[in-house]
XYZ file of C-alpha atoms in Angstrom:
615
model
C -15.171 28.694 -25.408
C -15.459 31.708 -27.691
C -13.348 34.865 -27.671
C -13.329 38.249 -29.253
C -11.344 38.892 -32.327
C -9.747 42.178 -33.072
C -12.615 43.391 -35.539
C -14.907 42.848 -32.736
C -16.600 39.502 -34.202
C -16.948 36.246 -32.354
C -14.643 33.195 -33.724
C -15.879 30.010 -33.908
C -14.268 27.462 -31.068
C -11.648 25.034 -32.343
C -12.870 21.484 -31.941
C -10.083 19.910 -29.101
C -9.825 19.398 -25.622
C -12.250 21.496 -23.165
C -10.553 23.271 -20.517
C -9.062 21.192 -17.497
C -11.477 21.297 -14.449
C -9.136 21.522 -11.509
C -12.251 21.947 -9.329
C -12.546 18.034 -9.552
C -10.810 16.518 -6.571
C -9.713 13.721 -8.591
C -7.314 15.852 -10.807
C -4.835 16.617 -8.535
C -5.394 14.185 -6.649
C -4.121 11.845 -9.692
C -1.523 14.240 -10.246
C 0.003 13.615 -6.632
C 1.155 9.950 -8.047
C 2.278 8.627 -4.526
C -1.028 9.368 -2.775
C -3.038 8.383 -5.627
C -1.323 4.948 -5.514
C -1.604 4.350 -1.856
C -5.009 2.365 -1.440
C -5.240 4.304 1.917
C -4.598 7.870 0.070
C -2.117 9.018 2.710
C -0.995 12.566 1.812
C 2.662 11.589 1.335
C 3.974 14.968 0.429
C 2.444 16.681 3.211
C 4.218 14.553 6.113
C 7.299 14.108 4.389
C 7.644 18.028 4.380
C 6.808 17.564 8.215
C 9.963 15.410 8.827
C 12.181 17.702 6.853
C 10.945 20.323 9.553
C 11.324 17.987 12.108
C 7.700 17.933 13.126
C 7.848 14.011 13.624
C 4.522 14.227 15.800
C 2.770 15.987 13.255
C 3.768 13.909 10.460
C 3.024 10.635 12.317
C -0.379 11.686 12.996
C -0.902 12.653 9.318
C -0.101 9.071 8.720
C -2.003 7.755 11.644
C -5.206 9.469 10.468
C -5.327 7.702 7.133
C -3.356 4.345 7.197
C -3.673 3.708 11.186
C -0.315 2.033 11.506
C 2.488 4.100 10.893
C 5.062 2.213 12.624
C 4.360 -1.082 11.459
C 3.896 -0.036 7.684
C 7.004 1.830 7.881
C 8.511 -1.249 8.126
C 6.512 -3.916 6.189
C 4.451 -2.030 3.829
C 4.571 -3.356 0.155
C 5.145 0.223 -1.251
C 2.626 0.601 -4.087
C 3.653 4.387 -3.583
C 6.905 3.995 -4.500
C 6.795 2.778 -8.109
C 4.284 6.014 -8.418
C 6.870 8.413 -7.190
C 7.601 11.198 -9.877
C 11.326 11.316 -9.072
C 11.517 7.379 -10.557
C 10.888 8.863 -13.863
C 13.616 11.334 -14.031
C 16.896 9.855 -15.904
C 18.657 7.119 -13.281
C 16.863 7.909 -10.379
C 15.034 6.181 -7.639
C 11.916 6.690 -5.840
C 11.979 8.513 -2.661
C 11.997 6.071 0.205
C 8.279 6.775 1.218
C 7.988 3.864 3.511
C 10.949 3.969 5.410
C 10.326 7.877 5.890
C 6.836 6.842 7.856
C 9.161 5.113 10.175
C 11.409 7.820 10.612
C 8.090 9.831 11.938
C 6.872 6.758 13.930
C 10.486 6.365 15.750
C 10.944 9.998 16.502
C 7.750 11.057 17.373
C 6.831 12.269 21.042
C 3.995 10.837 23.595
C 0.809 11.385 21.044
C -1.762 9.801 23.397
C -3.266 12.788 23.861
C -3.830 13.863 20.355
C -5.721 10.482 19.931
C -9.628 10.112 20.217
C -11.016 8.914 23.354
C -13.621 6.525 24.093
C -17.051 7.671 23.540
C -18.679 9.352 26.184
C -22.189 8.137 25.371
C -22.995 5.065 23.349
C -25.112 5.056 20.306
C -27.049 1.827 20.814
C -25.610 0.309 17.737
C -23.470 -3.121 18.334
C -20.901 -4.292 15.497
C -19.293 -7.787 15.135
C -15.640 -7.867 14.188
C -14.586 -11.100 13.156
C -10.525 -11.322 13.366
C -8.489 -8.825 14.882
C -6.227 -7.999 12.184
C -5.661 -4.570 10.390
C -9.002 -4.458 8.628
C -11.254 -5.243 11.636
C -8.858 -2.660 13.856
C -9.441 -0.084 11.400
C -12.887 -0.446 11.586
C -13.192 -0.282 15.173
C -10.804 3.026 15.184
C -13.223 4.650 13.128
C -16.464 3.549 14.547
C -15.525 3.419 18.401
C -15.237 7.218 18.773
C -18.434 7.584 17.311
C -20.463 5.940 20.213
C -20.464 2.125 18.604
C -19.897 -0.669 20.409
C -17.603 -2.705 18.515
C -17.150 -6.636 19.717
C -13.693 -7.943 18.706
C -13.332 -11.658 18.079
C -9.970 -13.446 17.408
C -8.757 -16.808 17.974
C -5.249 -15.813 19.109
C -4.752 -14.203 22.224
C -3.657 -10.687 21.171
C -4.546 -8.403 18.483
C -2.495 -7.957 15.519
C -3.976 -10.703 13.234
C -1.258 -11.542 10.658
C 0.741 -8.744 11.464
C 1.434 -10.466 14.428
C 1.589 -14.329 13.495
C 3.147 -13.793 9.781
C 5.514 -11.339 9.696
C 8.680 -11.871 11.878
C 9.592 -9.973 14.395
C 12.988 -9.443 12.987
C 11.166 -7.410 10.522
C 8.207 -5.920 12.918
C 9.317 -5.682 16.890
C 6.418 -6.756 19.046
C 6.720 -3.673 20.811
C 6.185 -1.456 17.584
C 3.146 -3.631 16.996
C 1.698 -3.740 20.580
C 2.121 0.314 20.644
C -0.033 0.631 17.515
C -2.609 -1.865 18.415
C -2.858 -0.628 22.034
C -4.044 3.204 20.382
C -7.263 1.262 19.246
C -7.688 -0.948 22.189
C -7.682 2.212 24.356
C -10.952 3.360 22.687
C -12.502 0.364 24.417
C -13.731 -2.342 22.288
C -14.983 -5.247 23.788
C -12.416 -8.040 23.480
C -13.113 -11.711 22.752
C -9.721 -13.071 22.001
C -8.935 -16.537 22.197
C -12.347 -17.462 20.913
C -12.821 -19.507 17.886
C -16.026 -18.388 15.294
C -17.470 -21.603 13.910
C -20.369 -20.125 12.572
C -21.784 -16.657 11.184
C -25.324 -17.742 11.743
C -24.865 -17.953 15.798
C -23.194 -14.189 15.534
C -26.118 -13.144 13.272
C -28.562 -14.487 15.818
C -26.739 -12.497 18.614
C -28.907 -9.372 16.731
C -25.702 -7.230 16.135
C -26.488 -4.240 13.648
C -23.470 -5.311 11.226
C -20.890 -7.505 11.159
C -17.554 -7.177 9.502
C -15.298 -10.327 8.535
C -11.595 -9.522 8.407
C -10.215 -12.996 9.248
C -7.772 -12.672 6.739
C -6.824 -15.848 4.182
C -5.764 -18.166 7.092
C -5.065 -21.174 4.986
C -2.185 -22.184 3.382
C -1.836 -23.660 0.384
C -0.402 -27.040 0.144
C 1.374 -29.550 -2.414
C -0.166 -32.635 -2.543
C 2.566 -34.660 -4.400
C 4.328 -38.194 -3.709
C 5.777 -38.609 -0.495
C 3.869 -35.383 1.269
C 1.699 -37.937 3.538
C 4.704 -40.239 4.593
C 7.054 -37.299 5.199
C 4.585 -35.008 6.804
C 6.324 -34.720 10.152
C 8.900 -32.413 8.272
C 6.701 -30.497 5.912
C 5.535 -27.517 6.916
C 2.689 -25.214 5.660
C 4.753 -21.522 5.771
C 1.990 -19.143 7.428
C 1.262 -21.611 10.087
C 4.964 -22.369 10.631
C 5.588 -18.782 11.059
C 2.441 -18.593 13.476
C 4.167 -21.244 15.397
C 7.748 -19.339 15.437
C 5.784 -16.303 16.496
C 4.068 -17.349 19.367
C 7.284 -19.508 20.734
C 6.029 -23.165 19.642
C 8.969 -23.515 17.521
C 12.347 -22.799 18.261
C 14.714 -24.635 15.936
C 14.540 -26.242 12.062
C 16.962 -28.798 10.829
C 20.043 -27.986 9.330
C 19.134 -28.141 5.783
C 16.061 -26.233 4.835
C 14.262 -26.144 1.163
C 11.714 -23.209 1.043
C 9.116 -23.851 -1.841
C 7.701 -20.685 -3.131
C 8.530 -16.849 -4.675
C 6.348 -14.622 -2.282
C 6.947 -12.498 0.577
C 5.925 -15.336 2.954
C 8.781 -17.809 1.136
C 11.261 -14.824 2.051
C 10.045 -14.740 5.548
C 10.311 -18.544 5.860
C 13.802 -18.722 4.660
C 14.917 -15.600 6.596
C 13.484 -17.172 9.982
C 14.938 -20.549 8.816
C 18.448 -19.078 9.026
C 17.764 -17.529 12.892
C 16.257 -21.100 14.268
C 19.432 -23.340 13.010
C 19.221 -23.612 9.193
C 22.752 -23.808 7.894
C 21.869 -24.639 4.433
C 18.679 -22.828 3.293
C 17.360 -22.702 -0.351
C 14.424 -20.865 -2.124
C 13.170 -23.000 -4.893
C 10.718 -21.534 -7.226
C 8.871 -22.712 -10.177
C 8.880 -19.149 -11.913
C 11.561 -16.833 -13.131
C 13.428 -14.729 -10.946
C 11.471 -11.355 -12.363
C 8.370 -12.945 -12.023
C 8.559 -14.098 -8.495
C 5.720 -12.199 -6.395
C 8.244 -11.266 -3.524
C 9.050 -7.439 -3.564
C 12.298 -6.752 -5.095
C 13.812 -6.031 -1.247
C 12.558 -8.733 0.090
C 14.396 -10.804 -2.345
C 17.461 -8.587 -1.728
C 17.502 -8.989 2.085
C 17.074 -12.988 1.468
C 20.231 -12.932 -0.716
C 22.048 -10.315 1.675
C 21.914 -13.375 4.398
C 23.304 -15.799 1.929
C 20.089 -17.583 0.835
C 20.203 -18.787 -2.921
C 16.881 -18.459 -4.883
C 17.022 -21.330 -7.625
C 14.458 -20.697 -10.254
C 12.655 -22.806 -12.915
C 12.291 -26.072 -10.623
C 8.871 -27.805 -10.428
C 8.811 -29.967 -7.178
C 7.638 -33.443 -7.990
C 8.128 -35.601 -5.184
C 8.812 -35.725 -1.665
C 11.566 -38.397 -0.962
C 11.721 -39.885 2.332
C 13.463 -43.188 3.992
C 10.766 -45.088 5.760
C 8.781 -41.823 6.747
C 11.769 -39.808 6.987
C 12.196 -36.566 4.774
C 15.447 -36.992 2.795
C 14.824 -34.481 -0.047
C 12.744 -33.006 -2.618
C 12.944 -34.119 -6.499
C 12.286 -31.146 -8.910
C 11.509 -31.422 -12.623
C 13.507 -28.666 -14.562
C 11.331 -26.206 -17.084
C 11.489 -23.207 -18.923
C 9.093 -20.525 -20.015
C 7.695 -20.264 -23.571
C 4.804 -18.704 -25.165
C 2.319 -20.428 -27.029
C 0.535 -19.543 -30.459
C -1.476 -17.094 -28.474
C 1.410 -15.301 -27.096
C 0.443 -16.688 -23.360
C 3.602 -17.641 -21.103
C 3.676 -21.068 -19.900
C 6.229 -23.521 -18.069
C 7.055 -26.486 -19.750
C 9.959 -28.874 -19.125
C 13.089 -28.627 -20.405
C 13.610 -32.728 -20.971
C 16.901 -32.503 -18.684
C 17.405 -34.903 -16.143
C 15.237 -34.181 -12.530
C 17.126 -32.956 -9.988
C 17.118 -34.115 -6.212
C 17.907 -31.704 -3.305
C 18.571 -33.142 -0.089
C 17.115 -31.432 2.938
C 15.857 -32.020 6.572
C 12.859 -30.072 6.408
C 10.732 -28.277 3.905
C 8.426 -24.888 3.988
C 5.906 -24.844 1.877
C 4.805 -21.183 1.089
C 3.287 -21.577 -2.390
C 0.187 -19.347 -1.837
C -2.578 -18.732 0.412
C -6.227 -18.904 0.239
C -9.139 -18.240 1.888
C -11.341 -20.791 4.445
C -14.826 -20.288 5.295
C -16.319 -23.270 6.327
C -17.635 -21.527 9.363
C -19.855 -19.332 7.034
C -22.977 -21.292 6.395
C -24.214 -21.118 2.731
C -27.846 -20.283 3.872
C -27.114 -16.665 5.679
C -27.686 -14.925 2.290
C -24.126 -14.363 1.335
C -23.354 -15.606 -2.209
C -19.727 -17.082 -3.037
C -18.398 -17.064 -6.444
C -16.739 -19.858 -8.743
C -13.543 -19.610 -6.480
C -15.689 -19.633 -3.099
C -14.997 -16.556 -2.191
C -17.713 -14.309 -1.051
C -19.153 -11.694 -3.532
C -18.316 -8.340 -2.009
C -18.846 -4.785 -3.577
C -15.465 -3.293 -4.210
C -16.372 0.479 -3.001
C -18.743 -0.256 -0.017
C -17.342 -3.781 1.098
C -20.863 -5.144 1.560
C -21.471 -8.594 0.967
C -25.097 -9.596 -0.508
C -26.222 -9.751 2.929
C -26.770 -6.426 3.786
C -25.401 -6.683 7.313
C -22.307 -8.510 6.552
C -19.220 -6.638 5.169
C -15.693 -8.167 4.461
C -12.433 -6.617 4.067
C -8.566 -7.575 4.134
C -7.654 -10.528 2.625
C -11.105 -11.978 3.469
C -12.706 -9.924 0.843
C -10.471 -10.258 -2.183
C -7.805 -12.631 -1.333
C -4.472 -11.984 0.483
C -2.696 -8.276 -0.282
C -0.619 -5.913 1.993
C -1.738 -4.305 5.192
C -2.379 -1.238 3.484
C -5.325 -2.699 1.639
C -6.766 -3.878 4.554
C -6.861 -0.540 6.351
C -8.352 1.072 2.876
C -11.087 -1.475 2.965
C -11.411 -1.038 6.775
C -12.148 2.680 6.594
C -14.421 2.313 3.548
C -16.328 -0.583 5.439
C -16.538 1.771 8.386
C -18.136 4.340 6.330
C -20.654 1.963 4.827
C -21.643 0.516 8.458
C -22.154 3.924 9.552
C -24.505 4.948 6.481
C -26.418 1.875 7.032
C -26.891 2.012 10.825
C -27.818 5.567 9.637
C -30.548 4.229 7.357
C -28.637 5.568 4.545
C -27.580 4.347 1.041
C -24.358 2.824 1.681
C -23.439 3.875 -1.993
C -23.896 7.271 -1.665
C -19.986 7.740 -0.693
C -18.981 10.994 1.066
C -16.823 13.440 -0.827
C -13.193 13.951 0.475
C -11.918 16.830 2.410
C -10.155 19.127 -0.191
C -7.765 22.248 0.229
C -6.282 24.203 -2.515
C -4.206 27.074 -1.175
C -1.435 29.482 -2.836
C 1.871 29.084 -1.688
C 2.921 32.290 -2.743
C 5.064 34.588 0.031
C 6.308 37.523 -2.422
C 6.233 37.974 -6.112
C 8.864 35.195 -6.745
C 8.882 33.506 -3.577
C 7.348 30.048 -2.107
C 6.321 28.359 1.023
C 8.183 25.520 0.088
C 11.560 24.213 -0.907
C 11.661 23.615 -4.643
C 14.956 23.163 -4.918
C 15.088 20.120 -7.641
C 18.630 18.369 -6.510
C 19.985 14.921 -8.001
C 20.774 13.508 -4.892
C 20.307 9.528 -5.213
C 18.262 7.405 -2.534
C 19.803 6.830 0.459
C 20.219 3.447 1.984
C 18.744 2.390 5.197
C 21.304 0.957 7.671
C 21.160 -2.783 8.893
C 22.361 -4.793 11.930
C 25.485 -6.796 11.015
C 24.647 -9.875 9.605
C 26.441 -12.233 11.830
C 24.642 -10.503 14.940
C 21.158 -10.614 13.050
C 21.344 -14.365 12.210
C 21.880 -15.228 15.885
C 18.594 -13.666 17.137
C 15.280 -14.444 15.720
C 13.850 -11.210 17.402
C 16.393 -8.752 16.694
C 15.214 -6.219 14.184
C 17.463 -6.151 11.186
C 16.500 -3.029 9.469
C 17.777 -0.090 11.810
C 15.702 2.638 10.149
C 17.058 6.438 8.860
C 18.679 8.431 11.908
C 17.227 12.011 11.671
C 20.330 13.484 9.517
C 19.830 10.901 6.761
C 15.947 11.097 7.259
C 16.143 14.640 6.770
C 18.370 14.357 3.466
C 15.622 11.608 2.088
C 12.885 13.884 2.739
C 14.476 16.674 0.847
C 14.655 14.248 -2.005
C 10.529 14.727 -2.700
C 9.675 16.547 -5.400
C 6.342 18.275 -3.673
C 3.845 16.698 -6.173
C 1.101 18.300 -4.180
C 2.015 21.902 -4.758
C 0.629 22.137 -8.331
C 1.117 24.625 -10.985
C -2.472 26.565 -11.225
C -3.023 28.639 -14.632
C -5.394 31.501 -15.014
C -5.873 32.096 -18.719
C -7.266 35.534 -18.512
C -3.960 36.800 -17.169
C -1.942 35.191 -20.077
C -0.109 37.374 -22.393
C 0.993 34.463 -24.134
C 4.859 36.120 -23.629
C 6.107 32.227 -23.688
C 8.437 32.738 -20.691
C 7.152 29.765 -18.863
C 7.988 27.783 -21.746
C 11.539 29.179 -22.133
C 12.625 28.306 -18.423
C 10.734 25.119 -17.871
C 13.598 22.605 -17.398
C 11.092 19.653 -18.731
C 9.596 21.033 -21.936
C 6.392 20.308 -20.434
C 4.737 23.503 -21.304
C 3.444 24.358 -24.964
C 1.269 26.967 -26.248
C -0.679 25.516 -29.228
C -3.668 25.346 -31.517
C -6.000 23.356 -29.531
C -6.900 19.439 -30.860
C -8.677 16.398 -29.984
C -6.266 14.876 -27.046
C -4.594 12.194 -29.589
C -3.271 14.659 -32.060
C -2.687 17.337 -29.208
C -0.418 14.584 -27.687
C 1.822 14.469 -30.689
C 2.432 18.237 -31.400
C 3.563 19.435 -27.725
C 7.341 20.733 -27.297
C 7.799 17.067 -25.884
C 5.421 14.210 -27.047
C 3.416 13.099 -24.536
C 2.744 9.684 -24.515
C 1.633 8.208 -21.306
C -2.135 8.338 -21.468
C -2.234 7.343 -17.976
C -1.268 10.758 -16.945
C -3.574 13.728 -17.819
C -3.112 16.934 -19.860
C -3.427 20.052 -18.232
C -5.501 22.545 -21.044
C -6.489 26.228 -20.786
C -9.280 27.766 -21.910
C -8.685 29.547 -25.393
C -6.218 32.500 -25.184
C -6.266 35.830 -26.930
C -4.275 34.270 -30.136
C -6.865 31.130 -30.005
C -4.440 28.897 -28.804
C -4.424 27.040 -25.391
C -1.849 26.474 -22.844
C -1.192 22.638 -22.662
C 1.223 21.078 -19.978
C 1.932 17.203 -19.430
C 1.459 16.526 -15.979
C 3.630 13.234 -16.390
C 6.683 14.686 -16.686
C 6.385 18.232 -14.583
C 8.629 18.830 -11.441
C 6.434 21.218 -9.791
C 9.458 23.384 -9.235
C 7.693 26.278 -9.938
C 10.075 27.980 -12.276
C 7.048 28.810 -14.455
C 5.441 30.935 -11.739
C 8.616 32.894 -10.734
C 9.049 33.932 -14.206
C 5.659 34.709 -15.332
C 5.524 38.824 -15.112
C 1.629 38.603 -14.854
C 0.683 35.994 -12.194
C -0.982 33.784 -14.720
C 0.993 30.858 -12.873
C 0.424 30.183 -9.300
C 1.523 27.194 -7.240
C -1.243 25.954 -5.037
C -0.757 23.298 -2.350
C -3.288 20.655 -2.844
C -4.378 18.862 0.053
C -6.882 15.621 0.031
C -7.881 13.673 2.774
C -10.549 10.787 2.193
C -13.781 10.864 4.071
C -13.854 8.340 6.866
C -16.813 7.543 8.916
C -16.204 10.582 11.326
C -16.450 12.808 8.470
C -20.073 12.075 8.331
C -21.446 13.327 11.722
C -21.898 16.948 12.002
C -19.617 18.922 13.802
C -17.043 16.588 13.353
C -13.775 18.100 12.580
C -9.895 16.693 11.855
C -7.786 16.777 14.751
């Protein structure tokens, strides 16, 4: 960009960063860290503001359009949004309780059935098979059924829900909540073939479906083939199978002394369920260190709150038994050491082995996909881990008619990932059935609107408080441990939900800068509480980051760089530490700064149809 000097001559542009293109949807999307981190890209600050306004049904619908299962996820999500929360970057601050606020909307909404899509009045002649009735397949069905597709939903279980029903204990996810949100989708009238086991993909393809979506999860729990496994098999249980048996009422008790092997969320569910089914001495034993465990921090906290010890750095060596009756597990002590290449390994300490007595063992050391029902001559290529080769964007396999999603696509993840996969697969199926390229992904719906209501007033609450995160109340422990179906977390009530919602920093209200209006008075620099605005000569990014008022070392967050100003300087704002408080815009005498609400809704299959609008 060139500019005119006082003498009227043209100055040569100074080499450095080019002006930021805020018209690129991904620029401000990335600044809304929570929405960017959410696999389904739920507009988090938007629904949190609606909760603060008491508009629970509206907040619920914002969620339902994106993540399909707000009530379920408000209780069970792995919360990838929360580590990204901007409030977590402030000194000694915890992130906003985004996940539990989702539940506030779900718990307090009105009857929203009139706001949901209706079954298609006319079918379009396209038939889609959905293998597995879990979150990924249900998302595909929800997106395609209103467009006239015939979706046939297969599952070996008698009800919809998949792992949400079979692997998440009812004390974390009440059946009524799951049924309600599954029924919203079943009301769109898919053909359901529940209780039907699929033994051959070739037989499904022979039924002349236009597309097949595989969302069967990762149904097989890993076993431990160590001495004594076969002899003591009667009291050694695979964690996910055991949880499923508990869910359907096939298992109602367990031994007094229980050892749970594994450090993931399934292990936490196993140990907490054991406490409710008669386990008095329940221990979790993990080969890694406490910090390296795959379980979410809050899952570990809940287990320990229920007096379940977590014992680390022990590797099971043998299941001890007496003529087939399990009596304990023998463990080897290990420690973490780094090798010459800096890789972390677990090595024996040389200390004596540890014998822990027990009546039952639950093995929760991981899950893996099992595709014995997919013939290897149907055009689907598998990798060296026996996983199907799936395009990470389109969810399409090497057989153009077959798509994967959820755990079946890339291995065990959380429900929100399954939902995101389902949305993308539905877009691909809709494109393919319309004879279009599945790689031609639709653009998101984006809106950027000024929040100015006066010279120095905004349509959002821009007070930045120092409130700490509010605690979610729990049922009394002595009551909760007596009932495997009693929900432990009680959720925020409306007053606490409001106060927690007020902690949101409104990161979707963006600072937008008009360089042609700037008079370089530096008023915005003076008032900025985070020292994130600097007027400086331009430079290439590595150098520019070092001579800002506050150096910007976080390379994952962009710098907002203006065009050349009259002094040939540029305005640079570090998006990493900006609080979106609006003080720069309030102070600016020329209106060069504005606060604009950024709203992004990722495109779904419905957006590809002419005339479709957001409800």
